[in-house]
Amino acid sequence: MNPLLDALRRIVGANHVLTDGDLSAYEQDWRKRARGKALAVVRPGNTSEVAAVVKACAQAGASIVPQGGNTSMVVGAVPDASGTQLVLSLQRMNTVRAVDAANLTVTADAGCVLQNLQEAADRAGYLFPLSLAAEGSCTIGGNLGTNAGGTQVVRYGNARDLCLGLEVVTAQGEVWDGLSGLRKDNTGYDLRDLFIGSEGTLGIITAATLKLYPRPTVRLTAWAALPSLDAAVALLGLAHTHLGAGLTGFEVMGQFALSLVGRHMPQLRVPFLGNPAAPYCVLIENSDHESEAHARAQFERLLELALAQGCASDAVVAESLAQARQLWHIRESIPLAQAEEGLNIKHDISIPVSRIPAFCATTDALLQREIPGVRLVNFGHLGDGNLHYNVQAPEGGDAAAFLRDREAQVNTLVFDSVLAFGGSISAEHGIGSLKVDKLPHYKSPVALGLMRAIKQALDPQGILNPGRVVRG
Ligand code: FAD
Ligand code: MLT
Ligand code: ZN
């Protein structure tokens, strides 16, 4: 008999306190980097139940790991191996509460799956622009908890930019109702922005009020072959100039990243695959509120200029929605293809766009010098200066051994280079537990001191997602 588990069963019902059977969906992270052991998985059905669960845990001094879709890239949402932490899954709280058309907002429970929210917005005649490959399983709470980015940031911003209000259960089990939906509110410290990106370490997000946008009339997608990363940066500049606010996506993909899609998803036809004149490809999206003809004319002009100026060596524009979806599907399949290839070292970095080519030239050379034959799975949201600069063992090498023997060395090399180029070691995935011990090396002592003071003030018992973001 465990008095805490008994109390939790009384709060959420015995069916929603899971202790037996296969709990791997809650205990194993998406990348298979860590497998924990939960005391239990608790699945509250509403905000009051979340508050009561947190109060009971606070009384018992038990740690809580908030979890949405468990798609974290940095081992942020699974329990440790102690068997003492509770996973608090928000998945049952999945209602879209209300669309306020005049206010251009939607309010939804934190456990709402992103794709379901996009579809609800679409049914109401609006666009909710947050978009990422995990959208079929990640949740709004997880998106806000990590301040997720994705593929539309160049136009609409990160999850933070899309959020107008939050409802949060504090570490003491109190409910803060901040679901105002106001676009202006300067009444003191911004609590909403404190919780966004805090990775479940300061409070549990139970609902959010989010911005809606008018739906574009048409979204056109192009795929271009490029001779270099310098060319990609030049093409991005042209796209900003010629598409203006229509530029809603600008993704870069290295040939090796695309070759993994070709290898593990042979049913997908990857344009310019293996073309030696195209070490990089980019996917560009143009969203237009006028007409398809207008959007195509804009795209044609852009691509003509790109070819004339040598920023692109070839390009295709999707002829139909189905073709556009296929191109996006190729891009979004890279993480899965990379996972199929084996365990890998991920770096989700941001660098000023102008410095990305020099960063890659320098860091590629350093890595090849230290580990000859190492393979770089390089892709990402170039429009936001966000690269997924990932490192895979040399061909035929043992992936697990590579991780064990080389991860620390590779991380130090890449992160030192990121620092030298004025970048950040986490652009959109967060810190989780994978980067928690790296942060003190790459963040200023003043910033870390402020972060620790905030953690201490909001969660003095240290029960919310301990060991993530900052250590006590
Ligand atoms: P989880 O993984 O469950 O949790 C993530 C973090 O948020 C954890 O620290 C957790 O404790 C915390 N958390 C979860 N719910 C709450 C809550 N209600 N309140 C407080 N804290 C909470 N990320 C990007 O930014 N851009 C991408 O393009 C992108 N693409 C991805 C593609 C794939 C295939 C995968 C697997 C992941 C990708 N991710 C991306 C990473 C991931 O951060 C996002 O998928 C998503 O934001 C996480 O949502 P989730 O519900 O799965 O959160
Ligand atoms: C992406 O952009 O596809 C994601 O951030 C996932 C990844 O980095 O693998
Ligand atoms: Zn990404």
Coordinates of N, CA and C and ligand atoms in Angstrom, one line a residue, residues 132 149-151 251 331 335 348 379-381 386-388 428-429, ligand 3:
L132 N 4.8 21.0 -37.2 CA 6.1 20.3 -37.1 C 5.8 18.8 -37.3
G149 N 9.3 25.3 -32.2 CA 9.5 26.1 -33.4 C 8.8 25.5 -34.6
G150 N 9.5 24.7 -35.3 CA 8.9 24.0 -36.5 C 9.1 24.8 -37.8
T151 N 8.2 24.5 -38.7 CA 8.5 24.9 -40.1 C 7.8 26.2 -40.6
E251 N 13.3 25.7 -45.6 CA 13.9 24.6 -45.0 C 15.1 24.2 -45.8
R331 N 10.8 16.2 -46.5 CA 11.5 17.0 -45.4 C 11.2 16.4 -44.0
P335 N 13.9 13.2 -39.6 CA 14.1 12.7 -38.3 C 13.9 11.2 -38.1
D348 N 20.7 20.9 -32.0 CA 19.6 21.8 -32.4 C 20.1 23.2 -32.1
F379 N 20.4 19.5 -41.6 CA 19.1 20.0 -42.2 C 18.5 21.0 -41.2
G380 N 17.4 21.7 -41.6 CA 16.8 22.5 -40.6 C 16.1 23.8 -41.2
H381 N 15.8 24.6 -40.2 CA 14.9 25.8 -40.5 C 15.8 27.0 -40.8
N386 N 18.2 28.2 -37.8 CA 18.1 27.0 -36.9 C 18.5 25.8 -37.7
L387 N 19.7 25.3 -37.3 CA 20.2 24.0 -38.0 C 20.1 22.8 -37.1
H388 N 19.7 21.7 -37.6 CA 19.8 20.4 -36.9 C 21.1 19.8 -37.4
E428 N 15.3 25.2 -30.5 CA 13.8 24.9 -30.3 C 13.5 23.7 -29.5
H429 N 14.4 22.8 -29.3 CA 14.1 21.5 -28.6 C 14.1 21.6 -27.1
Ligands
ZN3 ZN 13.4 21.4 -36.2

